[in-house]
Short mmCIF file of C-alpha atoms and ligand atoms in Angstrom, two decimals:
data_model
loop_
_atom_site.label_atom_id
_atom_site.label_comp_id
_atom_site.label_asym_id
_atom_site.label_seq_id
_atom_site.Cartn_x
_atom_site.Cartn_y
_atom_site.Cartn_z
CA MET A 1 -0.01 0.00 0.00
CA GLU A 2 1.34 3.42 -0.88
CA PRO A 3 1.11 5.65 2.25
CA CYS A 4 -1.13 8.74 1.96
CA ILE A 5 -2.23 11.46 4.35
CA ILE A 6 -4.75 14.31 4.36
CA VAL A 7 -5.14 17.09 6.96
CA HIS A 8 -7.55 19.95 7.59
CA GLY A 9 -7.32 23.20 9.52
CA GLY A 10 -11.00 24.02 9.94
CA ALA A 11 -14.05 24.90 7.83
CA TRP A 12 -15.39 28.46 7.94
CA ASP A 13 -15.37 31.68 5.91
CA ILE A 14 -11.58 32.04 5.95
CA PRO A 15 -10.78 35.58 4.78
CA GLU A 16 -8.21 36.03 2.04
CA ASP A 17 -5.57 37.52 4.30
CA LEU A 18 -5.53 34.25 6.29
CA TRP A 19 -5.37 31.85 3.34
CA ASP A 20 -1.58 31.83 3.38
CA SER A 21 -1.16 31.03 7.07
CA HIS A 22 -3.78 28.27 6.83
CA LEU A 23 -2.29 26.67 3.74
CA ARG A 24 1.24 26.96 5.18
CA GLY A 25 0.13 25.36 8.44
CA CYS A 26 -1.71 22.52 6.67
CA SER A 27 1.24 21.92 4.31
CA ALA A 28 3.74 21.78 7.17
CA ALA A 29 1.52 19.30 8.98
CA VAL A 30 0.92 17.02 6.00
CA GLU A 31 4.62 17.01 5.12
CA GLU A 32 5.53 16.10 8.69
CA GLY A 33 2.98 13.25 8.73
CA HIS A 34 4.09 12.02 5.32
CA SER A 35 7.77 12.00 6.34
CA PHE A 36 6.80 9.67 9.21
CA LEU A 37 4.98 7.37 6.78
CA GLN A 38 7.93 7.34 4.40
CA ARG A 39 10.25 6.29 7.19
CA GLY A 40 7.98 3.31 7.81
CA ALA A 41 6.11 4.70 10.82
CA SER A 42 2.51 3.72 11.41
CA ALA A 43 -0.54 5.75 10.43
CA VAL A 44 -1.10 6.42 14.15
CA ASP A 45 2.38 7.99 14.41
CA ALA A 46 1.74 10.01 11.25
CA VAL A 47 -1.59 11.53 12.29
CA GLU A 48 -0.27 12.36 15.77
CA ALA A 49 2.78 14.05 14.26
CA ALA A 50 0.69 16.04 11.78
CA VAL A 51 -1.77 17.24 14.41
CA LYS A 52 1.05 18.23 16.79
CA VAL A 53 2.40 20.61 14.11
CA MET A 54 -0.98 22.34 13.98
CA GLU A 55 -1.46 22.35 17.77
CA GLU A 56 1.75 24.38 18.02
CA ASP A 57 0.64 26.79 15.26
CA PRO A 58 -1.46 29.69 16.66
CA THR A 59 -3.20 29.95 13.27
CA PHE A 60 -5.54 27.16 14.40
CA ASP A 61 -8.07 26.57 17.19
CA ALA A 62 -6.13 23.72 18.83
CA GLY A 63 -3.40 23.70 21.47
CA LEU A 64 -1.78 27.15 21.28
CA GLY A 65 -4.34 29.59 19.85
CA SER A 66 -7.45 27.81 21.20
CA PHE A 67 -10.62 29.78 21.80
CA LEU A 68 -11.40 30.79 25.36
CA ASN A 69 -14.48 29.46 27.13
CA ALA A 70 -17.01 31.65 28.95
CA ASP A 71 -14.71 31.75 32.00
CA GLY A 72 -11.78 32.97 29.88
CA GLU A 73 -10.00 29.60 30.04
CA VAL A 74 -8.67 27.18 27.43
CA GLU A 75 -10.35 23.75 27.51
CA MET A 76 -9.48 21.34 24.71
CA ASP A 77 -10.84 18.10 23.21
CA ALA A 78 -8.96 15.54 21.10
CA THR A 79 -9.23 11.96 19.80
CA ILE A 80 -6.99 9.53 17.98
CA MET A 81 -8.18 6.23 16.51
CA ASP A 82 -6.41 3.12 15.23
CA GLY A 83 -8.50 1.62 12.43
CA ASP A 84 -7.03 -1.88 12.71
CA ASP A 85 -8.73 -2.80 15.98
CA LEU A 86 -10.98 0.28 16.37
CA SER A 87 -9.17 1.27 19.54
CA PHE A 88 -9.23 4.97 20.32
CA GLY A 89 -8.15 7.39 23.00
CA ALA A 90 -9.80 10.69 23.77
CA VAL A 91 -9.49 13.59 26.17
CA ALA A 92 -12.11 16.26 26.72
CA ALA A 93 -12.26 19.62 28.53
CA VAL A 94 -8.57 19.21 29.30
CA GLN A 95 -6.40 22.12 30.38
CA HIS A 96 -2.66 22.90 30.63
CA ILE A 97 -1.60 20.58 27.81
CA LEU A 98 0.06 21.80 24.60
CA HIS A 99 -0.55 18.51 22.78
CA PRO A 100 -3.95 17.03 23.71
CA ILE A 101 -3.60 14.62 20.77
CA SER A 102 -0.53 12.99 22.38
CA LEU A 103 -2.37 12.70 25.69
CA ALA A 104 -5.29 11.08 23.83
CA ARG A 105 -2.85 8.57 22.37
CA GLN A 106 -1.54 7.75 25.85
CA VAL A 107 -5.13 7.14 26.98
CA MET A 108 -5.50 4.69 24.09
CA GLU A 109 -2.21 2.90 24.70
CA ARG A 110 -1.70 3.04 28.48
CA THR A 111 -5.14 2.82 30.09
CA GLN A 112 -8.06 0.40 30.00
CA HIS A 113 -10.31 3.28 29.03
CA CYS A 114 -11.16 5.19 25.88
CA MET A 115 -11.73 8.67 27.28
CA LEU A 116 -10.63 10.84 30.18
CA VAL A 117 -11.99 14.30 30.93
CA GLY A 118 -11.05 17.44 32.81
CA ASP A 119 -9.06 17.09 35.99
CA GLY A 120 -8.80 13.31 35.67
CA ALA A 121 -7.15 13.69 32.27
CA LEU A 122 -4.72 16.22 33.71
CA ARG A 123 -3.88 13.97 36.64
CA PHE A 124 -3.23 11.10 34.23
CA ALA A 125 -0.95 13.40 32.18
CA ARG A 126 1.05 14.30 35.26
CA SER A 127 1.25 10.68 36.39
CA ILE A 128 2.91 9.58 33.17
CA GLY A 129 5.19 12.61 32.82
CA VAL A 130 3.36 14.45 30.00
CA PRO A 131 4.51 18.05 30.37
CA THR A 132 1.89 20.51 31.60
CA VAL A 133 2.02 24.22 30.86
CA PRO A 134 0.57 27.33 32.53
CA HIS A 135 -2.74 28.58 31.11
CA GLU A 136 -1.08 31.75 29.75
CA SER A 137 1.22 29.75 27.48
CA LEU A 138 -1.79 28.49 25.45
CA LEU A 139 -3.39 31.94 25.34
CA THR A 140 -2.90 34.32 22.41
CA GLN A 141 -3.58 38.06 22.46
CA ARG A 142 -5.95 37.51 19.54
CA GLU A 143 -8.15 35.11 21.51
CA PHE A 144 -8.04 37.25 24.63
CA GLU A 145 -9.32 40.19 22.60
CA ARG A 146 -12.00 38.05 20.95
CA TRP A 147 -13.15 36.89 24.37
CA GLN A 148 -13.32 40.50 25.65
CA GLU A 149 -15.34 41.51 22.60
CA ILE A 150 -17.81 38.65 23.05
CA LYS A 151 -18.18 39.58 26.72
CA ARG A 152 -19.04 43.17 25.75
CA ARG A 153 -21.94 41.94 23.60
CA GLN A 154 -25.39 41.22 25.01
CA SER A 155 -25.63 37.69 23.59
CA PHE A 156 -23.63 35.26 21.55
CA GLU A 157 -24.78 32.07 19.90
CA ASP A 158 -22.70 29.33 18.33
CA ARG A 159 -25.07 29.34 15.34
CA GLU A 160 -24.14 32.91 14.57
CA PHE A 161 -20.50 31.92 14.66
CA PHE A 162 -20.69 29.19 12.03
CA ASP A 163 -23.62 30.40 9.91
CA PRO A 164 -22.06 31.71 6.66
CA THR A 165 -24.99 34.05 6.08
CA ARG A 166 -24.45 35.98 9.31
CA ASP A 167 -21.97 38.30 10.91
CA ARG A 168 -18.92 36.44 12.20
CA TYR A 169 -15.96 36.81 14.49
CA SER A 170 -13.19 35.67 12.20
CA PRO A 171 -13.06 32.26 13.88
CA ARG A 172 -10.22 29.77 13.70
CA GLY A 173 -10.38 26.09 12.83
CA THR A 174 -10.09 22.81 14.58
CA VAL A 175 -7.42 20.53 13.11
CA GLY A 176 -7.46 16.93 11.94
CA ALA A 177 -5.54 14.30 9.99
CA VAL A 178 -6.25 10.92 8.40
CA ALA A 179 -3.50 8.61 7.10
CA ILE A 180 -3.02 5.14 5.67
CA ASP A 181 0.37 3.45 6.07
CA SER A 182 2.20 0.87 3.96
CA LYS A 183 0.50 -1.98 5.86
CA GLY A 184 -2.96 -0.56 5.15
CA LYS A 185 -3.60 0.67 8.68
CA ILE A 186 -5.86 3.74 8.70
CA ALA A 187 -5.70 6.22 11.60
CA ALA A 188 -7.51 9.49 12.25
CA ALA A 189 -6.85 12.29 14.75
CA THR A 190 -8.76 15.48 15.59
CA SER A 191 -7.89 18.24 18.07
CA THR A 192 -9.69 21.45 19.04
CA GLY A 193 -10.09 24.30 21.48
CA GLY A 194 -13.83 24.03 20.82
CA THR A 195 -16.07 27.02 20.19
CA PRO A 196 -15.63 30.57 21.49
CA ASN A 197 -17.36 31.42 24.76
CA LYS A 198 -18.52 27.80 25.25
CA MET A 199 -19.74 26.93 28.74
CA ALA A 200 -17.02 25.55 31.00
CA GLY A 201 -17.17 21.78 30.65
CA ARG A 202 -18.75 21.84 27.18
CA VAL A 203 -17.49 18.95 25.07
CA GLY A 204 -17.85 19.06 21.27
CA ASP A 205 -17.70 16.53 18.49
CA SER A 206 -13.92 16.41 18.17
CA SER A 207 -13.29 14.04 21.05
CA LEU A 208 -16.35 11.88 20.37
CA VAL A 209 -15.84 8.69 18.42
CA GLY A 210 -17.95 8.58 15.26
CA CYS A 211 -18.73 12.31 15.46
CA GLY A 212 -15.56 14.38 14.92
CA ASN A 213 -13.31 11.40 14.21
CA TYR A 214 -13.42 7.78 13.02
CA ALA A 215 -11.07 5.22 11.52
CA ASP A 216 -11.65 1.67 10.31
CA SER A 217 -8.90 0.09 8.22
CA LYS A 218 -11.57 -2.05 6.49
CA CYS A 219 -13.31 1.10 5.27
CA ALA A 220 -11.93 4.64 5.75
CA GLY A 221 -10.81 7.38 8.13
CA VAL A 222 -12.72 10.61 8.64
CA SER A 223 -12.04 13.85 10.55
CA ALA A 224 -14.78 16.48 10.85
CA THR A 225 -14.82 20.14 11.76
CA GLY A 226 -17.43 22.87 12.14
CA TRP A 227 -20.25 23.58 14.53
CA GLY A 228 -19.89 20.72 16.99
CA GLU A 229 -23.43 20.18 18.26
CA PRO A 230 -24.96 19.41 14.82
CA LEU A 231 -21.91 17.25 13.98
CA MET A 232 -22.61 15.27 17.17
CA LYS A 233 -26.33 14.94 16.47
CA THR A 234 -25.63 13.42 13.06
CA VAL A 235 -22.67 11.20 14.20
CA ILE A 236 -21.19 12.45 11.01
CA ALA A 237 -17.84 10.63 10.75
CA ARG A 238 -19.45 7.21 11.16
CA ARG A 239 -22.20 8.22 8.74
CA VAL A 240 -19.56 8.74 6.04
CA CYS A 241 -18.25 5.21 6.69
CA HIS A 242 -21.76 3.74 6.50
CA SER A 243 -22.23 5.34 3.09
CA LEU A 244 -18.90 3.94 1.88
CA GLU A 245 -19.89 0.49 3.15
CA ASP A 246 -23.13 0.88 1.16
CA GLY A 247 -21.11 1.41 -2.02
CA MET A 248 -20.73 5.18 -2.37
CA ASN A 249 -17.32 6.59 -3.31
CA VAL A 250 -15.47 9.05 -1.06
CA LYS A 251 -16.86 12.16 -2.75
CA GLN A 252 -20.44 10.92 -2.73
CA ALA A 253 -20.21 9.81 0.91
CA GLY A 254 -18.79 13.15 2.06
CA ASP A 255 -21.34 15.18 0.09
CA GLU A 256 -24.21 13.04 1.39
CA ALA A 257 -23.10 13.57 5.02
CA ILE A 258 -22.81 17.34 4.62
CA ARG A 259 -26.17 17.54 2.87
CA TYR A 260 -27.75 15.59 5.73
CA LEU A 261 -26.01 17.83 8.29
CA GLU A 262 -27.55 20.92 6.67
CA ASP A 263 -30.98 19.51 5.82
CA ARG A 264 -31.61 17.61 9.04
CA VAL A 265 -30.11 19.87 11.73
CA LYS A 266 -29.07 23.08 9.88
CA GLY A 267 -25.43 22.41 10.70
CA TYR A 268 -22.28 23.80 9.12
CA GLY A 269 -18.94 22.09 8.72
CA GLY A 270 -16.72 19.87 6.67
CA VAL A 271 -15.12 16.41 6.55
CA ILE A 272 -11.92 14.93 5.16
CA ILE A 273 -11.98 11.30 4.08
CA LEU A 274 -9.30 8.76 3.13
CA ASP A 275 -10.48 5.25 2.20
CA LYS A 276 -8.77 1.85 2.34
CA ASP A 277 -7.64 2.18 -1.31
CA GLY A 278 -5.99 5.55 -0.73
CA ASN A 279 -8.78 7.64 -2.28
CA MET A 280 -9.06 11.05 -0.61
CA SER A 281 -11.83 13.59 -0.62
CA TYR A 282 -13.39 16.43 1.33
CA SER A 283 -16.81 18.06 1.49
CA HIS A 284 -18.02 21.21 3.26
CA ASN A 285 -20.95 23.62 3.25
CA THR A 286 -18.90 26.47 4.71
CA PRO A 287 -17.43 28.97 2.25
CA LYS A 288 -13.89 27.67 2.85
CA MET A 289 -12.07 24.71 4.35
CA ALA A 290 -8.27 24.56 4.74
CA ILE A 291 -6.92 21.22 3.50
CA ALA A 292 -3.65 19.67 2.32
CA GLY A 293 -2.98 16.10 1.23
CA ILE A 294 -0.21 13.90 -0.10
CA GLY A 295 -1.55 11.06 -2.21
CA ALA A 296 -0.17 8.31 -4.41
CA GLY A 297 3.10 9.20 -6.17
CA ALA A 298 3.69 11.82 -3.47
CA THR A 299 1.34 14.20 -5.31
CA ILE A 300 0.54 17.15 -3.08
CA PHE A 301 -2.79 18.97 -3.20
CA LYS A 302 -4.10 21.97 -1.32
CA HIS A 303 -7.58 23.44 -1.04
CA ILE A 304 -9.05 26.43 0.71
N1 LIG B 1 -16.09 21.09 15.95
C1 LIG B 1 -15.41 21.93 16.91
C2 LIG B 1 -16.29 22.02 18.14
O1 LIG B 1 -17.46 22.28 18.02
C3 LIG B 1 -15.09 23.29 16.39
C4 LIG B 1 -14.51 23.36 14.99
O2 LIG B 1 -14.40 22.35 14.32
O3 LIG B 1 -14.13 24.45 14.56
O4 LIG B 1 -15.76 21.91 19.21
#
């Protein structure tokens, strides 16, 4: 199997002056993940490596640069999934961690559980020596100012944030990666700071298996982004896999899922897909979605 990888850096109305930083961030991530695959590393290693690049990049709403919740704090969600045995690890509402995706992987590999949240996740991180960081080191001036602006307003709704027809706050995107390695293992990883001004303790789709992330080496890997609550209601990542199992191709399955998201629950977002034969695709109903991929023959593609 020829290794392939696709990553995304969020789906929203990305203004032109931010296209460059998004495409640069996605390209750096996909190249890092692909270099792992070329050295014979597994798809799990590749998606973790790719997501870590974007968690360190303040362009994106993950790790450094995450949105602040209603209390002015960073709380992050992440999942990683190994499509060979469907094992996954997830963390939710976790604080003080630069790389939630690596902590999620440790949950998968070193505990009997699939998901740890909040303080328990942080205690687990400390117990296994994962470095923790002060809150300020994940905070950017940009997000502090956004938070202050939201607080000055009378009301703020998530819908208004993702709805392309309404006034927006120049949001940032969640990040995700899907890879297939030379042995045909598919892995998917998704990491986010969530939505701006979310209630403390709110958990979105990104850490929930089948919603923001899914991988099955017999079918495909999927990472989703966008307004989390509708993505959760439609269990969108698993829906894409169901459609593939029913005989659709990657483009049809992605488009069907996004159509359903919009028609059934008026949601907004996007998905990246990589199937067991190395076919890649993406679908979104937001004006833009930042994506980069490296397919067969090391062909690179980018989309915004
Ligand atoms: N889906 C994420 C959430 O709702 C946000 C995003 O993808 O931009 O937490």
